[in-house]
Structures are given as structure tokens and as C-alpha cells.
PDB file of C-alpha atoms in Angstrom:
ATOM      1  CA  MET A 113      -8.655 -77.582 -32.893  1.00  0.00           C
ATOM      2  CA  LYS A 114     -11.470 -75.265 -31.725  1.00  0.00           C
ATOM      3  CA  LYS A 115      -9.914 -75.008 -28.293  1.00  0.00           C
ATOM      4  CA  PHE A 116      -6.525 -74.227 -29.767  1.00  0.00           C
ATOM      5  CA  SER A 117      -8.025 -71.462 -31.932  1.00  0.00           C
ATOM      6  CA  LEU A 118      -9.867 -70.043 -28.951  1.00  0.00           C
ATOM      7  CA  LEU A 119      -6.722 -70.175 -26.884  1.00  0.00           C
ATOM      8  CA  LEU A 120      -4.755 -68.492 -29.647  1.00  0.00           C
ATOM      9  CA  LEU A 121      -7.410 -65.726 -30.048  1.00  0.00           C
ATOM     10  CA  SER A 122      -7.483 -65.188 -26.304  1.00  0.00           C
ATOM     11  CA  LEU A 123      -3.687 -64.920 -26.233  1.00  0.00           C
ATOM     12  CA  LEU A 124      -3.774 -62.391 -29.103  1.00  0.00           C
ATOM     13  CA  LEU A 125      -6.405 -60.305 -27.307  1.00  0.00           C
ATOM     14  CA  VAL A 126      -4.398 -60.274 -24.061  1.00  0.00           C
ATOM     15  CA  LEU A 127      -1.265 -59.183 -26.006  1.00  0.00           C
ATOM     16  CA  ALA A 128      -3.217 -56.481 -27.891  1.00  0.00           C
ATOM     17  CA  MET A 129      -4.656 -55.088 -24.702  1.00  0.00           C
ATOM     18  CA  ALA A 130      -1.234 -55.093 -23.009  1.00  0.00           C
ATOM     19  CA  ALA A 131       0.236 -53.190 -25.951  1.00  0.00           C
ATOM     20  CA  CYS A 132      -2.564 -50.602 -25.797  1.00  0.00           C
ATOM     21  CA  ASN A 133      -2.035 -50.047 -22.108  1.00  0.00           C
ATOM     22  CA  SER A 134       1.669 -49.732 -22.657  1.00  0.00           C
ATOM     23  CA  ASN A 135       1.145 -46.972 -25.276  1.00  0.00           C
ATOM     24  CA  ASP A 136      -1.336 -45.221 -23.013  1.00  0.00           C
ATOM     25  CA  ASP A 137       1.187 -45.162 -20.172  1.00  0.00           C
ATOM     26  CA  ASN A 138       3.888 -43.711 -22.537  1.00  0.00           C
ATOM     27  CA  SER A 139       1.628 -41.053 -23.944  1.00  0.00           C
ATOM     28  CA  SER A 140       0.505 -39.891 -20.499  1.00  0.00           C
ATOM     29  CA  THR A 141       4.192 -39.759 -19.440  1.00  0.00           C
ATOM     30  CA  ASP A 142       5.045 -37.675 -22.515  1.00  0.00           C
ATOM     31  CA  THR A 143       2.065 -35.410 -21.856  1.00  0.00           C
ATOM     32  CA  ALA A 144       3.084 -34.915 -18.231  1.00  0.00           C
ATOM     33  CA  SER A 145       6.691 -34.054 -19.188  1.00  0.00           C
ATOM     34  CA  ASN A 146       5.455 -31.615 -21.833  1.00  0.00           C
ATOM     35  CA  ASN A 147       3.182 -29.957 -19.195  1.00  0.00           C
ATOM     36  CA  ASP A 148       6.081 -29.674 -16.805  1.00  0.00           C
ATOM     37  CA  ASP A 149       8.106 -27.883 -19.561  1.00  0.00           C
ATOM     38  CA  THR A 150       5.373 -25.322 -20.118  1.00  0.00           C
ATOM     39  CA  LYS A 151       4.908 -24.730 -16.358  1.00  0.00           C
ATOM     40  CA  THR A 152       8.607 -23.912 -15.872  1.00  0.00           C
ATOM     41  CA  GLU A 153       8.817 -20.116 -15.729  1.00  0.00           C
ATOM     42  CA  GLU A 154      11.795 -18.452 -17.326  1.00  0.00           C
ATOM     43  CA  LYS A 155      13.941 -16.700 -14.674  1.00  0.00           C
ATOM     44  CA  VAL A 156      14.546 -13.113 -15.588  1.00  0.00           C
ATOM     45  CA  GLU A 157      17.350 -11.022 -14.044  1.00  0.00           C
ATOM     46  CA  PRO A 158      17.596  -7.249 -13.910  1.00  0.00           C
ATOM     47  CA  ILE A 159      20.134  -5.324 -15.914  1.00  0.00           C
ATOM     48  CA  GLU A 160      21.823  -1.932 -15.383  1.00  0.00           C
ATOM     49  CA  PRO A 161      20.523   1.122 -17.257  1.00  0.00           C
ATOM     50  CA  THR A 162      22.768   3.148 -19.533  1.00  0.00           C
ATOM     51  CA  GLU A 163      23.131   6.878 -19.698  1.00  0.00           C
ATOM     52  CA  GLU A 164      20.824   6.907 -22.735  1.00  0.00           C
ATOM     53  CA  ASP A 165      17.874   5.383 -20.813  1.00  0.00           C
ATOM     54  CA  THR A 166      14.943   7.550 -19.823  1.00  0.00           C
ATOM     55  CA  CYS A 167      11.939   6.934 -17.614  1.00  0.00           C
ATOM     56  CA  ALA A 168       9.306   4.833 -19.382  1.00  0.00           C
ATOM     57  CA  PHE A 169       6.592   6.949 -17.717  1.00  0.00           C
ATOM     58  CA  CYS A 170       7.714  10.560 -17.497  1.00  0.00           C
ATOM     59  CA  GLY A 171      10.716  10.675 -19.824  1.00  0.00           C
ATOM     60  CA  MET A 172      13.104  11.948 -17.165  1.00  0.00           C
ATOM     61  CA  GLU A 173      16.779  10.872 -17.260  1.00  0.00           C
ATOM     62  CA  ILE A 174      17.501   7.588 -15.520  1.00  0.00           C
ATOM     63  CA  LEU A 175      20.078   7.901 -12.814  1.00  0.00           C
ATOM     64  CA  GLU A 176      22.671   5.157 -12.725  1.00  0.00           C
ATOM     65  CA  LYS A 177      23.463   3.508  -9.368  1.00  0.00           C
ATOM     66  CA  ASP A 178      26.551   5.546  -8.711  1.00  0.00           C
ATOM     67  CA  ASP A 179      24.639   8.806  -9.163  1.00  0.00           C
ATOM     68  CA  GLU A 180      23.597  10.741  -6.073  1.00  0.00           C
ATOM     69  CA  MET A 181      19.957   9.597  -6.354  1.00  0.00           C
ATOM     70  CA  GLY A 182      20.651   6.309  -8.232  1.00  0.00           C
ATOM     71  CA  GLN A 183      19.255   4.245  -5.409  1.00  0.00           C
ATOM     72  CA  PHE A 184      15.704   5.402  -6.318  1.00  0.00           C
ATOM     73  CA  THR A 185      15.795   3.981  -9.871  1.00  0.00           C
ATOM     74  CA  ALA A 186      13.309   1.151 -10.596  1.00  0.00           C
ATOM     75  CA  GLU A 187      13.179  -1.377 -13.401  1.00  0.00           C
ATOM     76  CA  ALA A 188      10.751  -3.797 -15.013  1.00  0.00           C
ATOM     77  CA  ILE A 189      10.648  -6.355 -17.847  1.00  0.00           C
ATOM     78  CA  THR A 190       7.612  -6.337 -20.072  1.00  0.00           C
ATOM     79  CA  GLU A 191       5.714  -9.345 -21.376  1.00  0.00           C
ATOM     80  CA  ASP A 192       7.668  -8.744 -24.651  1.00  0.00           C
ATOM     81  CA  ASP A 193      10.986  -9.114 -22.800  1.00  0.00           C
ATOM     82  CA  GLU A 194      11.782  -5.404 -23.006  1.00  0.00           C
ATOM     83  CA  TYR A 195      13.667  -3.882 -20.053  1.00  0.00           C
ATOM     84  CA  ILE A 196      12.348  -0.480 -19.096  1.00  0.00           C
ATOM     85  CA  PHE A 197      13.442   1.890 -16.332  1.00  0.00           C
ATOM     86  CA  PHE A 198      11.832   4.426 -14.095  1.00  0.00           C
ATOM     87  CA  CYS A 199      13.295   7.442 -12.290  1.00  0.00           C
ATOM     88  CA  ASP A 200      11.176   6.828  -9.169  1.00  0.00           C
ATOM     89  CA  SER A 201       8.855   4.181  -7.724  1.00  0.00           C
ATOM     90  CA  GLY A 202       5.679   6.187  -8.474  1.00  0.00           C
ATOM     91  CA  CYS A 203       6.526   6.087 -12.162  1.00  0.00           C
ATOM     92  CA  LEU A 204       6.986   2.347 -11.939  1.00  0.00           C
ATOM     93  CA  LEU A 205       3.414   2.046 -10.747  1.00  0.00           C
ATOM     94  CA  ASN A 206       1.882   4.744 -13.020  1.00  0.00           C
ATOM     95  CA  ALA A 207       3.372   3.535 -16.315  1.00  0.00           C
ATOM     96  CA  PRO A 208       0.946   0.563 -16.575  1.00  0.00           C
ATOM     97  CA  ARG A 209      -1.985   2.945 -15.899  1.00  0.00           C
ATOM     98  CA  LYS A 210      -0.930   4.913 -18.904  1.00  0.00           C
ATOM     99  CA  SER A 211       0.123   2.043 -21.235  1.00  0.00           C
ATOM    100  CA  GLY A 212      -2.030  -0.818 -20.053  1.00  0.00           C
ATOM    101  CA  GLU A 213       1.101  -2.959 -20.135  1.00  0.00           C
ATOM    102  CA  THR A 214       1.953  -5.663 -17.568  1.00  0.00           C
ATOM    103  CA  TYR A 215       5.297  -6.759 -16.315  1.00  0.00           C
ATOM    104  CA  LYS A 216       6.855 -10.161 -15.918  1.00  0.00           C
ATOM    105  CA  GLU A 217       8.918  -8.772 -13.029  1.00  0.00           C
ATOM    106  CA  SER A 218       9.941  -5.499 -11.499  1.00  0.00           C
ATOM    107  CA  TRP A 219      12.817  -4.411  -9.283  1.00  0.00           C
ATOM    108  CA  VAL A 220      13.908  -1.548  -7.006  1.00  0.00           C
ATOM    109  CA  ARG A 221      17.342  -0.801  -5.648  1.00  0.00           C
ATOM    110  CA  ASP A 222      18.254  -1.560  -2.031  1.00  0.00           C
ATOM    111  CA  TYR A 223      18.939   1.830  -0.407  1.00  0.00           C
ATOM    112  CA  TYR A 224      22.198   0.681   1.117  1.00  0.00           C
ATOM    113  CA  THR A 225      23.716  -1.893  -1.158  1.00  0.00           C
ATOM    114  CA  LEU A 226      22.295  -0.471  -4.463  1.00  0.00           C
ATOM    115  CA  ASP A 227      21.631  -4.096  -5.535  1.00  0.00           C
ATOM    116  CA  TRP A 228      18.433  -4.823  -7.404  1.00  0.00           C
ATOM    117  CA  LEU A 229      15.746  -6.605  -5.373  1.00  0.00           C
ATOM    118  CA  LYS A 230      12.374  -7.880  -6.516  1.00  0.00           C
ATOM    119  CA  SER A 231       9.760  -5.214  -5.857  1.00  0.00           C
ATOM    120  CA  ASP A 232       7.515  -7.653  -3.987  1.00  0.00           C
ATOM    121  CA  ASP A 233      10.409  -8.594  -1.683  1.00  0.00           C
ATOM    122  CA  ALA A 234      11.309  -5.008  -0.737  1.00  0.00           C
ATOM    123  CA  ILE A 235      10.594  -3.435   2.688  1.00  0.00           C
ATOM    124  CA  ILE A 236       9.462   0.068   1.968  1.00  0.00           C
ATOM    125  CA  VAL A 237      10.038   3.179   4.075  1.00  0.00           C
ATOM    126  CA  HIS A 238       8.427   6.471   3.283  1.00  0.00           C
ATOM    127  CA  SER A 239      10.178   9.629   4.522  1.00  0.00           C
ATOM    128  CA  ASP A 240      10.855  13.245   3.687  1.00  0.00           C
ATOM    129  CA  ILE A 241      13.996  12.135   1.811  1.00  0.00           C
ATOM    130  CA  ALA A 242      14.545  13.718  -1.604  1.00  0.00           C
ATOM    131  CA  THR A 243      13.841  11.400  -4.504  1.00  0.00           C
ATOM    132  CA  PRO A 244      13.764  12.243  -8.254  1.00  0.00           C
ATOM    133  CA  MET A 245       9.973  12.762  -8.433  1.00  0.00           C
ATOM    134  CA  LYS A 246       9.539  13.578  -4.744  1.00  0.00           C
ATOM    135  CA  TYR A 247       7.785  10.355  -3.842  1.00  0.00           C
ATOM    136  CA  GLY A 248      10.067   9.726  -0.868  1.00  0.00           C
ATOM    137  CA  TYR A 249      10.181   5.930  -0.836  1.00  0.00           C
ATOM    138  CA  SER A 250      13.325   3.966   0.022  1.00  0.00           C
ATOM    139  CA  PHE A 251      13.654   0.209  -0.355  1.00  0.00           C
ATOM    140  CA  PHE A 252      15.397  -2.386   1.777  1.00  0.00           C
ATOM    141  CA  SER A 253      16.134  -6.069   1.496  1.00  0.00           C
ATOM    142  CA  SER A 254      15.868  -6.716   5.248  1.00  0.00           C
ATOM    143  CA  GLN A 255      13.804  -5.401   8.155  1.00  0.00           C
ATOM    144  CA  GLU A 256      17.052  -4.725  10.056  1.00  0.00           C
ATOM    145  CA  ASP A 257      18.212  -2.261   7.328  1.00  0.00           C
ATOM    146  CA  ALA A 258      14.778  -0.592   7.285  1.00  0.00           C
ATOM    147  CA  ASP A 259      14.979  -0.194  11.079  1.00  0.00           C
ATOM    148  CA  THR A 260      18.534   1.234  10.807  1.00  0.00           C
ATOM    149  CA  PHE A 261      17.359   3.779   8.224  1.00  0.00           C
ATOM    150  CA  THR A 262      14.371   4.636  10.343  1.00  0.00           C
ATOM    151  CA  SER A 263      16.451   5.266  13.504  1.00  0.00           C
ATOM    152  CA  ASP A 264      19.300   7.065  11.597  1.00  0.00           C
ATOM    153  CA  HIS A 265      16.835   9.381   9.783  1.00  0.00           C
ATOM    154  CA  ALA A 266      14.290  10.094  12.494  1.00  0.00           C
ATOM    155  CA  ASP A 267      14.366  13.768  11.442  1.00  0.00           C
ATOM    156  CA  LEU A 268      12.900  12.716   8.037  1.00  0.00           C
ATOM    157  CA  ASN A 269       9.700  11.325   9.613  1.00  0.00           C
ATOM    158  CA  PRO A 270      10.246   7.720   8.297  1.00  0.00           C
ATOM    159  CA  THR A 271       7.332   5.213   8.221  1.00  0.00           C
ATOM    160  CA  VAL A 272       7.269   1.658   7.043  1.00  0.00           C
ATOM    161  CA  VAL A 273       4.587   1.318   4.337  1.00  0.00           C
ATOM    162  CA  THR A 274       3.266  -1.220   1.822  1.00  0.00           C
ATOM    163  CA  TRP A 275       3.025  -1.244  -1.932  1.00  0.00           C
ATOM    164  CA  LYS A 276      -0.655  -0.541  -1.532  1.00  0.00           C
ATOM    165  CA  ASN A 277       0.240   2.750   0.174  1.00  0.00           C
ATOM    166  CA  VAL A 278       2.723   3.613  -2.564  1.00  0.00           C
ATOM    167  CA  ASP A 279       0.174   2.769  -5.287  1.00  0.00           C
ATOM    168  CA  GLU A 280      -2.539   4.970  -3.675  1.00  0.00           C
ATOM    169  CA  VAL A 281      -0.180   7.944  -3.678  1.00  0.00           C
ATOM    170  CA  ALA A 282       1.043   7.237  -7.206  1.00  0.00           C
ATOM    171  CA  ASN A 283      -2.565   6.836  -8.506  1.00  0.00           C
ATOM    172  CA  GLU A 284      -3.679  10.054  -6.831  1.00  0.00           C
ATOM    173  CA  ARG A 285      -0.861  11.959  -8.488  1.00  0.00           C
ATOM    174  CA  TYR A 286      -1.558  10.276 -11.809  1.00  0.00           C
ATOM    175  CA  GLN A 287      -5.277  11.181 -11.676  1.00  0.00           C
ATOM    176  CA  LYS A 288      -4.422  14.835 -10.865  1.00  0.00           C
ATOM    177  CA  LYS A 289      -2.007  14.913 -13.811  1.00  0.00           C
ATOM    178  CA  MET A 290      -4.701  13.490 -16.128  1.00  0.00           C
ATOM    179  CA  GLN A 291      -7.191  16.112 -14.955  1.00  0.00           C
ATOM    180  CA  MET A 292      -4.713  18.931 -15.482  1.00  0.00           C
ATOM    181  CA  GLN A 293      -3.996  17.671 -18.980  1.00  0.00           C
ATOM    182  CA  GLU A 294      -7.689  17.446 -19.780  1.00  0.00           C
ATOM    183  CA  GLN A 295      -8.243  20.970 -18.491  1.00  0.00           C
ATOM    184  CA  GLN A 296      -5.342  22.186 -20.578  1.00  0.00           C
ATOM    185  CA  ASN A 297      -6.729  20.454 -23.722  1.00  0.00           C
ATOM    186  CA  ASN A 298     -10.156  21.941 -23.135  1.00  0.00           C
ATOM    187  CA  SER A 299      -8.601  25.348 -22.635  1.00  0.00           C
ATOM    188  CA  ASP A 300      -6.590  24.984 -25.863  1.00  0.00           C
ATOM    189  CA  GLU A 301      -9.696  23.922 -27.748  1.00  0.00           C
ATOM    190  CA  SER A 302     -11.704  26.831 -26.447  1.00  0.00           C
ATOM    191  CA  THR A 303      -8.944  29.306 -27.405  1.00  0.00           C
ATOM    192  CA  THR A 304      -8.744  27.805 -30.902  1.00  0.00           C
ATOM    193  CA  GLU A 305     -12.538  27.951 -31.353  1.00  0.00           C
ATOM    194  CA  ASN A 306     -12.771  31.524 -30.137  1.00  0.00           C
ATOM    195  CA  SER A 307      -9.857  32.735 -32.403  1.00  0.00           C
ATOM    196  CA  GLY A 308     -11.553  31.056 -35.370  1.00  0.00           C
ATOM    197  CA  HIS A 309     -14.623  33.347 -35.265  1.00  0.00           C
TER     198      HIS A 309
END
């Protein structure tokens, strides 16, 4: 009888351990699938601006793609899923300096097709071409198109550049603007103080 009890107890222990291991396997599978769900990034797509949209940085009118300079419009989506537009690429880069906001994604228009392309995927050419805020950057989805633009517009001094180059120029202009505003504010305060005496 003792042997039978020991055998029965052993069998129960084996079954209990097997059941625990089975639950552990299921919970780790559930956790893994939950982790996969949180790792999946939501794909965001660009939208078209309307005639009511204005630049999120400078307040200038946003040009739609069929406008004469519509190919220089840029777009971003904020962390709060708000679509915002920019009249020129420099404004796209300066807006976060002013607001501290970050973007989930940003887009620029392909110079030739006017289709949106992810900013990070764009090939950038700087030239003396007129753009809304006089930054002079055009964007291309392929090196071939950038080369075509460069050869077709040799009189505009085209140069292939990087986003770092664009950002340096945008930041320099932003800093100058901030200095001018500060000087203007100081001048206004000085005038107010002097007229008060």
C-alpha cells in the first residue's frame, strides 16, 4: 500500500509539473504576441492640403500641388496625429525649433511628379530656383531625376546636398530671425520706458 501511495503521489507531482510548464509556455506565447502588437508601427500616409491651410511655422499660404510653386510644399504628421503643412522645406525644419514638437513622419513633393515622398528618401538639390521662402531646395525620388534637373538647369547652379545642409541653412535663418525679434522687443521696451518718464 505504501508503494502504491508513493507511486500515486509521484504521478500527481509529474502531472502537476507538466501542467505548470504548459501554462508557462502559453503565457510566454501570449506575452510574445502582445509584444509583437506593440512593436507594429502604424503606417501613416500623407494627405493633400486645402486652400485654408497655412504654414505651421511662418503662417504663409500653403500652395496646392497644381499651383506654380506647389512642388515646394512640405508636410508632417505630429505625435498627436495632426497633419501640418509648410510652404518651404526650411519651415519644415524650423517649426520643431520653435514648438519643440516632433513628427511621426514628414514628406516633401517630388519636383517632377508632385507625388509625396518621405523626406528621408528624397534626393535634394539646391539651386537658384525660386521657392516660396527662397530656400531653393528641390526634391527627387530618384538619382536619375536629380541628375536630369541638374543638367537641365545648369544655369541655376544646382548642387546635390543632404538634409544636414538644409538644416544648417534653416537653423542659421531661424537664429537670425530670433535675434531680430529680440532686438525689436528690446527696442520696444526701451521706447516704452523712455516715454513713461
